[in-house]
Each structure stands twice: as C-alpha cells, then as structure tokens.
mmCIF file of C-alpha atoms and ligand atoms in Angstrom:
data_model
loop_
_atom_site.group_PDB
_atom_site.id
_atom_site.type_symbol
_atom_site.label_atom_id
_atom_site.label_comp_id
_atom_site.label_asym_id
_atom_site.label_seq_id
_atom_site.Cartn_x
_atom_site.Cartn_y
_atom_site.Cartn_z
ATOM 1 C CA MET A 1 26.151 -64.192 -78.751
ATOM 2 C CA GLN A 2 26.589 -63.707 -74.993
ATOM 3 C CA GLY A 3 28.005 -67.240 -74.586
ATOM 4 C CA VAL A 4 30.706 -66.581 -77.187
ATOM 5 C CA LYS A 5 31.452 -63.163 -75.724
ATOM 6 C CA LYS A 6 32.018 -64.641 -72.271
ATOM 7 C CA SER A 7 33.938 -67.732 -73.251
ATOM 8 C CA ASP A 8 36.058 -66.395 -76.113
ATOM 9 C CA PRO A 9 36.248 -62.608 -76.388
ATOM 10 C CA GLU A 10 38.867 -62.864 -79.141
ATOM 11 C CA VAL A 11 36.654 -64.821 -81.549
ATOM 12 C CA TYR A 12 33.642 -62.783 -80.413
ATOM 13 C CA GLY A 13 35.449 -59.601 -81.461
ATOM 14 C CA HIS A 14 36.027 -60.932 -84.963
ATOM 15 C CA ILE A 15 32.406 -62.044 -85.317
ATOM 16 C CA VAL A 16 31.202 -58.588 -84.303
ATOM 17 C CA SER A 17 33.608 -56.973 -86.784
ATOM 18 C CA GLU A 18 32.384 -59.267 -89.530
ATOM 19 C CA PHE A 19 28.782 -58.392 -88.698
ATOM 20 C CA LYS A 20 29.689 -54.726 -89.066
ATOM 21 C CA ARG A 21 31.536 -55.366 -92.331
ATOM 22 C CA GLN A 22 28.552 -57.230 -93.827
ATOM 23 C CA LYS A 23 26.303 -54.331 -92.774
ATOM 24 C CA ASP A 24 28.526 -51.541 -94.092
ATOM 25 C CA VAL A 25 29.753 -52.850 -97.453
ATOM 26 C CA LEU A 26 27.962 -53.299 -100.735
ATOM 27 C CA ASN A 27 28.366 -57.049 -101.054
ATOM 28 C CA LEU A 28 28.332 -57.936 -104.721
ATOM 29 C CA ILE A 29 29.916 -61.368 -104.521
ATOM 30 C CA PRO A 30 27.417 -63.339 -106.628
ATOM 31 C CA SER A 31 27.856 -66.602 -104.712
ATOM 32 C CA GLU A 32 27.041 -65.065 -101.319
ATOM 33 C CA ASN A 33 23.768 -64.138 -99.659
ATOM 34 C CA TYR A 34 22.433 -63.040 -96.273
ATOM 35 C CA VAL A 35 20.238 -65.752 -94.728
ATOM 36 C CA SER A 36 17.171 -65.214 -92.569
ATOM 37 C CA LYS A 37 17.463 -65.280 -88.785
ATOM 38 C CA ALA A 38 15.517 -68.556 -88.763
ATOM 39 C CA VAL A 39 18.065 -70.227 -91.050
ATOM 40 C CA MET A 40 20.893 -68.906 -88.900
ATOM 41 C CA GLU A 41 19.296 -69.959 -85.600
ATOM 42 C CA ALA A 42 18.792 -73.560 -86.748
ATOM 43 C CA SER A 43 22.475 -73.695 -87.741
ATOM 44 C CA GLY A 44 23.434 -72.842 -84.188
ATOM 45 C CA SER A 45 21.023 -75.323 -82.588
ATOM 46 C CA VAL A 46 21.507 -78.556 -80.614
ATOM 47 C CA LEU A 47 21.125 -80.532 -83.832
ATOM 48 C CA MET A 48 24.843 -79.828 -84.214
ATOM 49 C CA ASN A 49 25.439 -82.409 -81.476
ATOM 50 C CA LYS A 50 23.885 -85.366 -83.282
ATOM 51 C CA TYR A 51 25.543 -88.046 -85.356
ATOM 52 C CA ALA A 52 23.145 -89.589 -87.871
ATOM 53 C CA GLU A 53 25.051 -91.742 -90.363
ATOM 54 C CA GLY A 54 22.623 -93.337 -92.761
ATOM 55 C CA TYR A 55 19.308 -91.974 -93.981
ATOM 56 C CA PRO A 56 15.967 -91.227 -92.238
ATOM 57 C CA TYR A 57 14.677 -94.301 -90.355
ATOM 58 C CA LYS A 58 17.783 -96.322 -91.398
ATOM 59 C CA ARG A 59 20.607 -95.028 -89.195
ATOM 60 C CA TYR A 60 23.695 -96.613 -87.704
ATOM 61 C CA TYR A 61 23.358 -94.973 -84.249
ATOM 62 C CA GLN A 62 20.435 -94.581 -81.866
ATOM 63 C CA GLY A 63 18.661 -91.393 -80.871
ATOM 64 C CA ASN A 64 17.534 -90.177 -84.260
ATOM 65 C CA LYS A 65 13.791 -89.715 -83.870
ATOM 66 C CA ASN A 66 13.998 -85.915 -84.138
ATOM 67 C CA VAL A 67 16.667 -85.608 -86.809
ATOM 68 C CA ASP A 68 14.910 -88.267 -88.907
ATOM 69 C CA GLU A 69 11.891 -85.975 -89.119
ATOM 70 C CA VAL A 70 14.029 -82.927 -89.901
ATOM 71 C CA GLU A 71 15.768 -84.699 -92.777
ATOM 72 C CA ARG A 72 12.467 -86.096 -94.100
ATOM 73 C CA ILE A 73 10.992 -82.586 -94.131
ATOM 74 C CA ALA A 74 14.053 -81.175 -95.924
ATOM 75 C CA ILE A 75 13.863 -83.935 -98.571
ATOM 76 C CA GLU A 76 10.124 -83.459 -99.148
ATOM 77 C CA ARG A 77 10.470 -79.689 -99.479
ATOM 78 C CA ALA A 78 13.480 -79.947 -101.814
ATOM 79 C CA LYS A 79 11.538 -82.280 -104.123
ATOM 80 C CA LYS A 80 8.514 -79.990 -104.090
ATOM 81 C CA LEU A 81 10.563 -76.844 -104.674
ATOM 82 C CA PHE A 82 12.246 -78.185 -107.805
ATOM 83 C CA GLY A 83 9.787 -80.825 -108.995
ATOM 84 C CA ALA A 84 12.465 -83.487 -108.494
ATOM 85 C CA GLU A 85 11.897 -87.237 -108.137
ATOM 86 C CA HIS A 86 14.611 -87.755 -105.514
ATOM 87 C CA ALA A 87 16.626 -85.506 -103.201
ATOM 88 C CA ASN A 88 19.715 -86.124 -101.095
ATOM 89 C CA VAL A 89 20.200 -83.186 -98.698
ATOM 90 C CA GLN A 90 23.362 -84.482 -96.997
ATOM 91 C CA PRO A 91 26.212 -83.105 -99.170
ATOM 92 C CA LEU A 92 28.298 -80.749 -97.083
ATOM 93 C CA SER A 93 28.662 -78.295 -99.946
ATOM 94 C CA GLY A 94 28.819 -78.041 -103.732
ATOM 95 C CA SER A 95 32.211 -79.689 -104.243
ATOM 96 C CA PRO A 96 31.362 -82.750 -102.087
ATOM 97 C CA ALA A 97 28.042 -83.022 -103.966
ATOM 98 C CA ASN A 98 29.871 -83.065 -107.276
ATOM 99 C CA ALA A 99 32.487 -85.472 -105.921
ATOM 100 C CA ALA A 100 29.713 -87.884 -104.924
ATOM 101 C CA VAL A 101 28.274 -87.726 -108.439
ATOM 102 C CA PHE A 102 31.685 -88.606 -109.952
ATOM 103 C CA LEU A 103 31.909 -91.511 -107.504
ATOM 104 C CA ALA A 104 28.416 -92.683 -108.449
ATOM 105 C CA PHE A 105 28.902 -92.788 -112.209
ATOM 106 C CA LEU A 106 32.598 -92.794 -113.149
ATOM 107 C CA ASN A 107 35.694 -94.895 -112.543
ATOM 108 C CA PRO A 108 39.105 -93.224 -112.259
ATOM 109 C CA GLY A 109 40.359 -92.389 -115.742
ATOM 110 C CA ASP A 110 36.886 -92.185 -117.298
ATOM 111 C CA LYS A 111 36.163 -89.341 -119.658
ATOM 112 C CA PHE A 112 33.717 -86.511 -118.933
ATOM 113 C CA MET A 113 32.935 -83.061 -120.292
ATOM 114 C CA GLY A 114 32.711 -79.806 -118.367
ATOM 115 C CA LEU A 115 32.843 -76.070 -118.984
ATOM 116 C CA ASP A 116 36.402 -74.742 -118.934
ATOM 117 C CA LEU A 117 37.192 -72.901 -115.672
ATOM 118 C CA ALA A 118 38.409 -69.850 -117.609
ATOM 119 C CA CYS A 119 35.112 -69.740 -119.502
ATOM 120 C CA GLY A 120 32.942 -69.805 -116.380
ATOM 121 C CA GLY A 121 33.016 -73.443 -115.212
ATOM 122 C CA HIS A 122 33.767 -74.603 -111.653
ATOM 123 C CA LEU A 123 36.911 -76.246 -110.265
ATOM 124 C CA THR A 124 34.978 -79.520 -109.958
ATOM 125 C CA HIS A 125 34.036 -79.424 -113.623
ATOM 126 C CA GLY A 126 37.501 -80.690 -114.522
ATOM 127 C CA SER A 127 40.157 -78.209 -113.484
ATOM 128 C CA GLN A 128 43.605 -79.826 -113.506
ATOM 129 C CA VAL A 129 44.265 -78.694 -109.906
ATOM 130 C CA ASN A 130 41.044 -80.323 -108.649
ATOM 131 C CA PHE A 131 40.204 -83.998 -107.926
ATOM 132 C CA SER A 132 37.922 -83.936 -110.987
ATOM 133 C CA GLY A 133 40.749 -83.129 -113.378
ATOM 134 C CA LYS A 134 43.337 -85.235 -111.540
ATOM 135 C CA THR A 135 41.270 -88.408 -111.197
ATOM 136 C CA TYR A 136 39.187 -88.368 -114.361
ATOM 137 C CA GLN A 137 39.868 -87.418 -117.953
ATOM 138 C CA GLN A 138 38.322 -84.038 -118.637
ATOM 139 C CA VAL A 139 37.416 -82.785 -122.073
ATOM 140 C CA SER A 140 36.428 -79.157 -121.859
ATOM 141 C CA TYR A 141 34.056 -77.066 -123.865
ATOM 142 C CA GLY A 142 34.245 -73.269 -123.842
ATOM 143 C CA VAL A 143 32.341 -70.208 -124.909
ATOM 144 C CA ASP A 144 32.540 -68.360 -128.211
ATOM 145 C CA LYS A 145 35.464 -65.925 -128.178
ATOM 146 C CA GLU A 146 33.503 -63.061 -129.732
ATOM 147 C CA SER A 147 30.048 -63.399 -128.176
ATOM 148 C CA GLY A 148 31.044 -64.989 -124.854
ATOM 149 C CA LEU A 149 28.156 -67.436 -125.329
ATOM 150 C CA LEU A 150 27.978 -71.212 -125.172
ATOM 151 C CA ASN A 151 27.844 -72.787 -128.595
ATOM 152 C CA MET A 152 25.640 -75.867 -128.305
ATOM 153 C CA GLN A 153 26.559 -77.089 -131.775
ATOM 154 C CA GLU A 154 30.185 -77.204 -130.683
ATOM 155 C CA VAL A 155 29.260 -78.944 -127.417
ATOM 156 C CA ARG A 156 27.460 -81.593 -129.485
ATOM 157 C CA GLU A 157 30.394 -82.038 -131.866
ATOM 158 C CA ILE A 158 32.841 -82.506 -128.974
ATOM 159 C CA ALA A 159 30.478 -84.974 -127.304
ATOM 160 C CA LEU A 160 30.039 -87.010 -130.508
ATOM 161 C CA ARG A 161 33.800 -87.077 -131.051
ATOM 162 C CA GLU A 162 34.905 -87.772 -127.469
ATOM 163 C CA LYS A 163 32.046 -89.998 -126.242
ATOM 164 C CA PRO A 164 32.255 -88.931 -122.562
ATOM 165 C CA LYS A 165 30.529 -90.988 -119.867
ATOM 166 C CA MET A 166 29.245 -87.820 -118.193
ATOM 167 C CA ILE A 167 28.519 -84.252 -119.298
ATOM 168 C CA ILE A 168 28.341 -81.438 -116.740
ATOM 169 C CA SER A 169 26.420 -78.298 -117.523
ATOM 170 C CA GLY A 170 26.505 -75.380 -115.105
ATOM 171 C CA LEU A 171 28.337 -72.215 -114.252
ATOM 172 C CA THR A 172 30.143 -70.091 -111.754
ATOM 173 C CA ALA A 173 30.837 -67.138 -114.040
ATOM 174 C CA TYR A 174 28.507 -67.382 -117.039
ATOM 175 C CA PRO A 175 26.001 -64.505 -117.113
ATOM 176 C CA ARG A 176 23.577 -65.990 -119.623
ATOM 177 C CA LYS A 177 20.937 -68.700 -119.841
ATOM 178 C CA ILE A 178 21.941 -72.337 -120.158
ATOM 179 C CA ASP A 179 19.945 -74.641 -122.430
ATOM 180 C CA PHE A 180 19.734 -77.600 -120.047
ATOM 181 C CA ALA A 181 17.284 -79.411 -122.356
ATOM 182 C CA GLU A 182 19.824 -79.343 -125.191
ATOM 183 C CA PHE A 183 22.560 -80.660 -122.857
ATOM 184 C CA GLN A 184 20.289 -83.553 -121.865
ATOM 185 C CA LYS A 185 19.536 -84.290 -125.522
ATOM 186 C CA ILE A 186 23.252 -84.366 -126.384
ATOM 187 C CA ALA A 187 24.004 -86.565 -123.354
ATOM 188 C CA GLU A 188 21.290 -89.026 -124.401
ATOM 189 C CA GLU A 189 22.598 -89.049 -127.971
ATOM 190 C CA VAL A 190 26.082 -90.129 -126.806
ATOM 191 C CA GLY A 191 24.883 -92.327 -123.920
ATOM 192 C CA ALA A 192 26.282 -90.053 -121.172
ATOM 193 C CA ILE A 193 24.850 -89.022 -117.819
ATOM 194 C CA HIS A 194 23.926 -85.340 -117.763
ATOM 195 C CA VAL A 195 24.711 -83.505 -114.527
ATOM 196 C CA ALA A 196 23.447 -79.921 -114.223
ATOM 197 C CA ASP A 197 25.284 -77.971 -111.540
ATOM 198 C CA ILE A 198 22.825 -75.175 -110.731
ATOM 199 C CA SER A 199 24.652 -73.909 -107.619
ATOM 200 C CA HIS A 200 24.628 -70.274 -108.680
ATOM 201 C CA VAL A 201 21.122 -70.106 -110.107
ATOM 202 C CA ALA A 202 19.200 -72.543 -107.850
ATOM 203 C CA GLY A 203 17.001 -69.818 -106.338
ATOM 204 C CA LEU A 204 16.224 -68.436 -109.779
ATOM 205 C CA VAL A 205 15.406 -71.931 -111.062
ATOM 206 C CA ALA A 206 13.129 -72.636 -108.082
ATOM 207 C CA SER A 207 11.288 -69.374 -108.793
ATOM 208 C CA GLY A 208 10.924 -69.996 -112.520
ATOM 209 C CA VAL A 209 12.945 -66.953 -113.558
ATOM 210 C CA TYR A 210 15.777 -69.001 -115.106
ATOM 211 C CA PRO A 211 15.584 -72.137 -117.308
ATOM 212 C CA SER A 212 14.951 -75.237 -115.198
ATOM 213 C CA PRO A 213 16.797 -78.530 -115.705
ATOM 214 C CA PHE A 214 13.779 -80.347 -114.189
ATOM 215 C CA PRO A 215 12.229 -82.809 -114.731
ATOM 216 C CA PHE A 216 14.260 -84.106 -117.670
ATOM 217 C CA THR A 217 17.868 -83.895 -116.347
ATOM 218 C CA ASP A 218 19.441 -87.077 -114.979
ATOM 219 C CA VAL A 219 21.176 -85.494 -111.997
ATOM 220 C CA VAL A 220 21.223 -81.936 -110.606
ATOM 221 C CA THR A 221 23.690 -80.698 -107.998
ATOM 222 C CA THR A 222 23.557 -77.440 -106.126
ATOM 223 C CA THR A 223 24.818 -75.501 -103.191
ATOM 224 C CA THR A 224 22.115 -74.114 -100.926
ATOM 225 C CA HIS A 225 23.667 -70.780 -99.974
ATOM 226 C CA LYS A 226 23.770 -68.686 -103.113
ATOM 227 C CA THR A 227 20.596 -67.382 -104.825
ATOM 228 C CA LEU A 228 18.689 -70.060 -102.861
ATOM 229 C CA ARG A 229 19.570 -68.136 -99.671
ATOM 230 C CA GLY A 230 20.015 -71.093 -97.357
ATOM 231 C CA PRO A 231 22.899 -72.272 -95.156
ATOM 232 C CA ARG A 232 26.342 -73.177 -96.475
ATOM 233 C CA GLY A 233 25.649 -76.628 -97.865
ATOM 234 C CA GLY A 234 24.931 -78.813 -100.868
ATOM 235 C CA MET A 235 22.273 -81.091 -102.307
ATOM 236 C CA ILE A 236 21.786 -83.617 -105.110
ATOM 237 C CA LEU A 237 18.491 -84.073 -106.941
ATOM 238 C CA CYS A 238 17.994 -86.851 -109.462
ATOM 239 C CA LYS A 239 15.658 -89.116 -111.323
ATOM 240 C CA GLU A 240 14.334 -91.950 -109.165
ATOM 241 C CA LYS A 241 16.268 -94.525 -111.209
ATOM 242 C CA TYR A 242 19.559 -93.010 -109.926
ATOM 243 C CA ALA A 243 18.422 -92.528 -106.315
ATOM 244 C CA LYS A 244 20.194 -95.576 -104.826
ATOM 245 C CA GLN A 245 23.426 -94.891 -106.702
ATOM 246 C CA ILE A 246 23.488 -91.272 -105.510
ATOM 247 C CA ASP A 247 22.598 -92.058 -101.909
ATOM 248 C CA LYS A 248 25.284 -94.750 -101.692
ATOM 249 C CA ALA A 249 27.858 -92.402 -103.197
ATOM 250 C CA VAL A 250 27.109 -89.640 -100.644
ATOM 251 C CA PHE A 251 27.047 -92.048 -97.699
ATOM 252 C CA PRO A 252 29.046 -94.213 -97.148
ATOM 253 C CA GLY A 253 30.917 -93.418 -100.365
ATOM 254 C CA MET A 254 31.949 -89.833 -99.812
ATOM 255 C CA GLN A 255 30.877 -88.638 -96.377
ATOM 256 C CA GLY A 256 30.307 -89.805 -92.817
ATOM 257 C CA GLY A 257 27.786 -88.188 -90.514
ATOM 258 C CA PRO A 258 25.567 -85.539 -92.107
ATOM 259 C CA HIS A 259 25.426 -82.099 -90.482
ATOM 260 C CA MET A 260 21.921 -82.183 -89.061
ATOM 261 C CA HIS A 261 21.938 -78.523 -87.956
ATOM 262 C CA THR A 262 22.633 -77.539 -91.556
ATOM 263 C CA ILE A 263 19.951 -79.900 -92.856
ATOM 264 C CA ALA A 264 17.451 -78.186 -90.525
ATOM 265 C CA SER A 265 18.540 -74.824 -91.944
ATOM 266 C CA LYS A 266 18.139 -76.183 -95.470
ATOM 267 C CA ALA A 267 14.583 -77.292 -94.628
ATOM 268 C CA ILE A 268 13.779 -73.776 -93.390
ATOM 269 C CA ALA A 269 15.332 -72.131 -96.462
ATOM 270 C CA PHE A 270 13.310 -74.434 -98.753
ATOM 271 C CA LYS A 271 10.124 -73.429 -96.901
ATOM 272 C CA GLU A 272 11.032 -69.780 -97.412
ATOM 273 C CA ALA A 273 11.749 -70.412 -101.096
ATOM 274 C CA LEU A 274 8.324 -72.044 -101.515
ATOM 275 C CA GLU A 275 6.623 -68.795 -100.442
ATOM 276 C CA PRO A 276 5.328 -66.422 -103.158
ATOM 277 C CA GLU A 277 7.612 -63.625 -101.872
ATOM 278 C CA PHE A 278 10.644 -65.650 -102.917
ATOM 279 C CA LYS A 279 9.558 -65.469 -106.560
ATOM 280 C CA VAL A 280 9.287 -61.690 -106.236
ATOM 281 C CA TYR A 281 12.759 -61.668 -104.669
ATOM 282 C CA SER A 282 14.226 -63.767 -107.509
ATOM 283 C CA GLU A 283 12.627 -61.592 -110.164
ATOM 284 C CA GLN A 284 14.149 -58.550 -108.483
ATOM 285 C CA ILE A 285 17.625 -60.184 -108.414
ATOM 286 C CA VAL A 286 17.515 -60.426 -112.212
ATOM 287 C CA LYS A 287 16.008 -56.936 -112.669
ATOM 288 C CA ASN A 288 18.751 -55.532 -110.449
ATOM 289 C CA ALA A 289 21.491 -57.389 -112.320
ATOM 290 C CA LYS A 290 20.200 -56.036 -115.632
ATOM 291 C CA ALA A 291 19.981 -52.495 -114.215
ATOM 292 C CA LEU A 292 23.512 -52.753 -112.826
ATOM 293 C CA ALA A 293 24.789 -54.126 -116.154
ATOM 294 C CA ASP A 294 23.129 -51.254 -118.039
ATOM 295 C CA SER A 295 24.579 -48.697 -115.652
ATOM 296 C CA LEU A 296 28.096 -50.123 -116.111
ATOM 297 C CA MET A 297 27.779 -50.293 -119.895
ATOM 298 C CA ASN A 298 26.441 -46.724 -120.019
ATOM 299 C CA GLU A 299 29.676 -45.743 -118.291
ATOM 300 C CA GLY A 300 31.669 -47.488 -121.039
ATOM 301 C CA ILE A 301 32.553 -50.614 -119.032
ATOM 302 C CA LYS A 302 32.773 -53.752 -121.189
ATOM 303 C CA LEU A 303 30.810 -56.804 -120.032
ATOM 304 C CA VAL A 304 31.407 -60.361 -121.217
ATOM 305 C CA SER A 305 28.464 -61.271 -123.492
ATOM 306 C CA GLY A 306 27.247 -57.658 -123.315
ATOM 307 C CA GLY A 307 24.922 -58.081 -120.344
ATOM 308 C CA THR A 308 23.234 -60.671 -118.143
ATOM 309 C CA ASP A 309 20.212 -62.985 -117.944
ATOM 310 C CA ASN A 310 20.778 -64.059 -114.360
ATOM 311 C CA HIS A 311 22.209 -62.679 -111.108
ATOM 312 C CA LEU A 312 25.803 -62.174 -112.213
ATOM 313 C CA ILE A 313 27.885 -59.879 -114.359
ATOM 314 C CA LEU A 314 31.394 -60.407 -115.668
ATOM 315 C CA ILE A 315 33.394 -57.242 -116.343
ATOM 316 C CA ASP A 316 36.154 -57.445 -118.945
ATOM 317 C CA LEU A 317 38.954 -55.112 -117.857
ATOM 318 C CA THR A 318 41.353 -55.849 -120.696
ATOM 319 C CA SER A 319 40.824 -52.414 -122.246
ATOM 320 C CA PHE A 320 42.356 -50.942 -119.052
ATOM 321 C CA GLY A 321 45.299 -53.375 -119.037
ATOM 322 C CA ILE A 322 46.077 -57.092 -118.700
ATOM 323 C CA GLY A 323 45.703 -58.838 -115.336
ATOM 324 C CA LEU A 324 44.243 -55.868 -113.451
ATOM 325 C CA GLY A 325 41.352 -57.755 -111.789
ATOM 326 C CA LYS A 326 42.893 -58.164 -108.352
ATOM 327 C CA GLU A 327 44.253 -54.640 -108.135
ATOM 328 C CA ILE A 328 40.900 -53.119 -109.096
ATOM 329 C CA ALA A 329 38.978 -55.476 -106.787
ATOM 330 C CA ILE A 330 41.155 -54.170 -103.926
ATOM 331 C CA ALA A 331 40.522 -50.555 -104.991
ATOM 332 C CA LEU A 332 36.777 -51.282 -104.971
ATOM 333 C CA GLU A 333 37.006 -52.922 -101.549
ATOM 334 C CA ASN A 334 38.716 -49.763 -100.320
ATOM 335 C CA ALA A 335 35.675 -47.922 -101.653
ATOM 336 C CA GLY A 336 33.295 -50.232 -99.706
ATOM 337 C CA ILE A 337 32.333 -52.367 -102.713
ATOM 338 C CA CYS A 338 33.082 -56.070 -102.338
ATOM 339 C CA LEU A 339 33.292 -58.338 -105.383
ATOM 340 C CA ASN A 340 35.850 -60.742 -106.792
ATOM 341 C CA ALA A 341 38.553 -60.725 -109.423
ATOM 342 C CA ASN A 342 37.837 -63.342 -112.063
ATOM 343 C CA THR A 343 39.258 -64.616 -115.312
ATOM 344 C CA VAL A 344 37.466 -63.599 -118.477
ATOM 345 C CA PRO A 345 37.109 -66.115 -121.332
ATOM 346 C CA TYR A 346 40.451 -66.499 -123.146
ATOM 347 C CA ASP A 347 42.078 -64.303 -120.511
ATOM 348 C CA PRO A 348 45.482 -63.130 -121.764
ATOM 349 C CA SER A 349 46.683 -63.286 -118.123
ATOM 350 C CA SER A 350 46.458 -66.118 -115.549
ATOM 351 C CA PRO A 351 43.932 -67.187 -112.854
ATOM 352 C CA PHE A 352 46.331 -65.711 -110.255
ATOM 353 C CA LYS A 353 46.241 -62.345 -111.988
ATOM 354 C CA PRO A 354 42.934 -62.354 -113.836
ATOM 355 C CA SER A 355 41.656 -59.632 -116.153
ATOM 356 C CA GLY A 356 38.044 -59.447 -115.019
ATOM 357 C CA LEU A 357 35.654 -58.786 -112.156
ATOM 358 C CA ARG A 358 32.663 -60.936 -111.199
ATOM 359 C CA LEU A 359 29.762 -59.343 -109.385
ATOM 360 C CA GLY A 360 26.116 -60.090 -108.672
ATOM 361 C CA THR A 361 22.971 -58.888 -106.968
ATOM 362 C CA PRO A 362 21.633 -61.569 -104.537
ATOM 363 C CA VAL A 363 22.763 -59.800 -101.342
ATOM 364 C CA LEU A 364 21.800 -56.266 -102.362
ATOM 365 C CA THR A 365 18.369 -57.569 -103.385
ATOM 366 C CA THR A 366 17.996 -59.319 -100.030
ATOM 367 C CA ARG A 367 18.717 -55.933 -98.435
ATOM 368 C CA GLY A 368 15.827 -54.444 -100.436
ATOM 369 C CA MET A 369 17.742 -52.441 -103.023
ATOM 370 C CA LYS A 370 16.177 -51.929 -106.425
ATOM 371 C CA GLU A 371 17.011 -50.608 -109.924
ATOM 372 C CA GLU A 372 17.442 -47.027 -108.707
ATOM 373 C CA GLU A 373 20.234 -48.044 -106.320
ATOM 374 C CA MET A 374 21.834 -50.276 -108.990
ATOM 375 C CA LYS A 375 22.163 -47.298 -111.307
ATOM 376 C CA ILE A 376 24.124 -45.346 -108.689
ATOM 377 C CA ILE A 377 26.250 -48.331 -107.655
ATOM 378 C CA GLY A 378 27.147 -48.974 -111.308
ATOM 379 C CA GLN A 379 28.378 -45.403 -111.591
ATOM 380 C CA TRP A 380 30.489 -45.734 -108.427
ATOM 381 C CA ILE A 381 32.031 -48.988 -109.671
ATOM 382 C CA ALA A 382 32.813 -47.438 -113.058
ATOM 383 C CA ASP A 383 34.356 -44.371 -111.416
ATOM 384 C CA VAL A 384 36.709 -46.521 -109.320
ATOM 385 C CA ILE A 385 37.639 -48.757 -112.278
ATOM 386 C CA LYS A 386 38.531 -45.790 -114.454
ATOM 387 C CA ASP A 387 40.697 -44.184 -111.761
ATOM 388 C CA TYR A 388 41.668 -47.192 -109.649
ATOM 389 C CA LYS A 389 44.809 -45.660 -108.181
ATOM 390 C CA ASN A 390 42.903 -42.648 -106.825
ATOM 391 C CA GLU A 391 42.696 -43.225 -103.049
ATOM 392 C CA LYS A 392 40.908 -39.928 -102.448
ATOM 393 C CA LEU A 393 38.079 -41.065 -104.735
ATOM 394 C CA GLN A 394 37.856 -44.382 -102.833
ATOM 395 C CA GLU A 395 37.507 -42.439 -99.580
ATOM 396 C CA ILE A 396 34.673 -40.323 -100.995
ATOM 397 C CA ILE A 397 32.817 -43.355 -102.334
ATOM 398 C CA ILE A 398 33.136 -45.378 -99.125
ATOM 399 C CA GLY A 399 31.324 -42.551 -97.343
ATOM 400 C CA LYS A 400 28.480 -42.664 -99.855
ATOM 401 C CA VAL A 401 28.363 -46.459 -99.641
ATOM 402 C CA LYS A 402 27.958 -46.276 -95.857
ATOM 403 C CA GLU A 403 25.060 -43.817 -96.213
ATOM 404 C CA LEU A 404 23.335 -46.107 -98.709
ATOM 405 C CA CYS A 405 23.908 -49.228 -96.579
ATOM 406 C CA ASP A 406 22.409 -47.482 -93.542
ATOM 407 C CA LYS A 407 19.140 -47.156 -95.467
ATOM 408 C CA PHE A 408 19.011 -50.890 -96.233
ATOM 409 C CA VAL A 409 19.621 -52.664 -92.944
ATOM 410 C CA PHE A 410 18.899 -56.386 -93.127
ATOM 411 C CA TYR A 411 19.605 -57.894 -89.703
HETATM 412 N N1 LIG B 1 33.191 -70.340 -104.679
HETATM 413 C C1 LIG B 1 32.006 -70.486 -105.460
HETATM 414 C C2 LIG B 1 31.750 -69.277 -106.287
HETATM 415 O O1 LIG B 1 32.064 -68.205 -105.811
HETATM 416 O O2 LIG B 1 31.218 -69.374 -107.374
HETATM 417 C C3 LIG B 1 32.013 -71.713 -106.254
HETATM 418 O O3 LIG B 1 32.482 -72.760 -105.477
#
C-alpha cells in the first residue's frame, strides 16, 4: 500500500485502521468473508483500467485479448463449480444480478412471488422500498409463525391462486434448508420462471453441504463474496435456453462495461472453491454455526426455528424487550463482536428498530476457528445480551476477544 500511503495519507490511515479492525474483532456478519490475497491482488490489478462492453470475443472496443481470456476462464469455472449450463459473470453485485433477471422475464406491473423481507427475504425479492416492489407487483410468502419454517404447501397455494410470472426462492436471514426442487415444481405447475437467489449459501451449495438448485432450476443468481469467498460481485447461472435473454438483460439491458478486475478475482475464487479444501471449509462453516447455535441456546437465548442448517443464526430478542436489536448489536460491537440487528419473522417492531440479531460463521471459519471457539463465543454473546447495558462487562469481553483473535490471524 506504499502508493496509497504516499499519495493519500488520509485514506491510507482509514484503510490501515480497517485492517486492524478486521483483525481484532470477531466478525460474525453472515454476508461477509475474508478473501485470499490472490483474490485481493487481482482486484487491484491493471484489469481495472479496461473497458470491455460486450462478451468474450464480441466486444465493442479494441484491446480485449487478455480480458477475453480472463472472462472465458471465469465462465468455464463457474459452470464447472455449480454444474450450470450457462454463466454470466458480469453482474456488479447481487442486486444488479436480480435486476437483470427482472428485466429479462418481466414487464413493469407483472406479478411475481418472493419471500417477505421480514421473514428472511432480500430487498430485491419485492420490498416496497426497492425497484422490485415499486416496478413489479409482488406477492409475498412468509414463514410459519410458530416454527419459523417455510411452508411449501402454502407457497403452492399462493402460486396457484396468484399465478405469478416469476417465483424467487432464496434468503438473507433464513437459517434452514430451502427445497429448491419443490419451488421449481411449483413454478412449472403455474407456468412461472423459478429464480433461486443463493447469494448467502453459494459456497455451501458449491461444496455440496447445502441443497443445490442445479441442474433443474431455471435461473440462479448469487453474489460472489459471501460463503463463496470471492470479491464483491454477482453472477447469474441459467439453463442454456435462457442464456441469450439473460446476457442481453445484463448487457446492454442493465449495465455498461463489466469490471474486469473483479471478474479476474471471481475466476480465482472459483478456482479456490473447486479445490477439495473448500469443501472442508464449507463443512466447518456449518459445524461452527451449529456449535454456536447450541452454545447460545444452552445459555437460554431463543433462536428463530430453534437452530440452523447453514451458516447463519437468527436470534429472537423479544423475550428481552421489543425492538432491542440495534442497541444490543452496539453493545456487542463494544465488546468486539460484530454482527447485525435484524427483524425476526412477524417482528412486533419495525425494520428501523428490529427485535433480532443475525450472525454467521463464514469469517471465523476462514480464520481457522472451530467448535471449541464457537462454544466460548456463544457464551460471550449471551452474557452481553443478558446484561447489555453493562459497559464494564463489554470492556472485559473485548479484552478476551482480542486474545482469541491474536491466535487466529488470517492475513
Ligand atoms: N446485504 C446483504 C446481506 O447482508 O445479506 C444482502 O444484500
């Protein structure tokens, strides 16, 4: 970083502080991860300088012989990793990927189904403050109030009644397995396109430790930076029969020039994910999440759905009070534990003052932590939750967190 240091000491200072923060906190944000040095280096390479509108070997500008190869490699590896017929690696992130899919299959005003934001869906699955809810007609499905689980019979009934043109399956805060095959079956029954948004679980899917939507799902969207441990970015995978529609929707429909430095980083991350060690890593993410969930429940903390099948856990704080998520997330950050406040299904409060906490294990697993550490971390989290106004306790725990982090240095 010597160039940054010399040219812009102010920004350099913040980057160094952020490096230190990432090293010294227990990062439990389930949508984040720490990428390899190779992935990071490619992101900062000269590929950043290249415009490459179009697709490999069919570009609008000259000078693409190197980036054409990089994008071809990324596409081939993405297809191999997931067993997909077609891959578009250009989406800038998850929301643009989903926006391109809407553009490919729907007209403004058309009806689609998505998981309610408050029940674990994403903004782009039809939230009223997002383009998806503003431009198209969303019909939401939720989770069962008691069990916190998806009810596929209800999803089918809504689909038969509403006849949507598209059904989105996928999650940002659902800690259990999703039956992608059943979603596809329902979509086929009502003549809808099925889009599985696997952003959170992509790494687990690639490793075979979570149900895969391949090869039967029409279209799959994902980010590349969560459990997949690649750069900030997105991707669309689909059946060959939708390839042209998807490619046209991404470019020129939705985006201009792709970010070739990010595509190079994606290619590297896919190579890493194709290695046997990545399966071991993914298995450990789930083992760690289960161990952390058990530790929290042993301390009397209530979890939505009573546990987890993937990398994430949703804590229901309503027994401590309504709308306490943010306040307790801040108390935990003061104790060196970083996660995010989140709504719980049928939250009696609002998204601005949610009643839950969302946490996950991708980063801690990348750092090499295992079940033993999860047990201790669960106890620390529970201690802070139960006494969240106790600043002295936060000070004690932050010291212990630092000691633990020093044993698991990643970069
Ligand atoms: N912000 C992402 C998450 O945390 O799940 C989704 O866009």
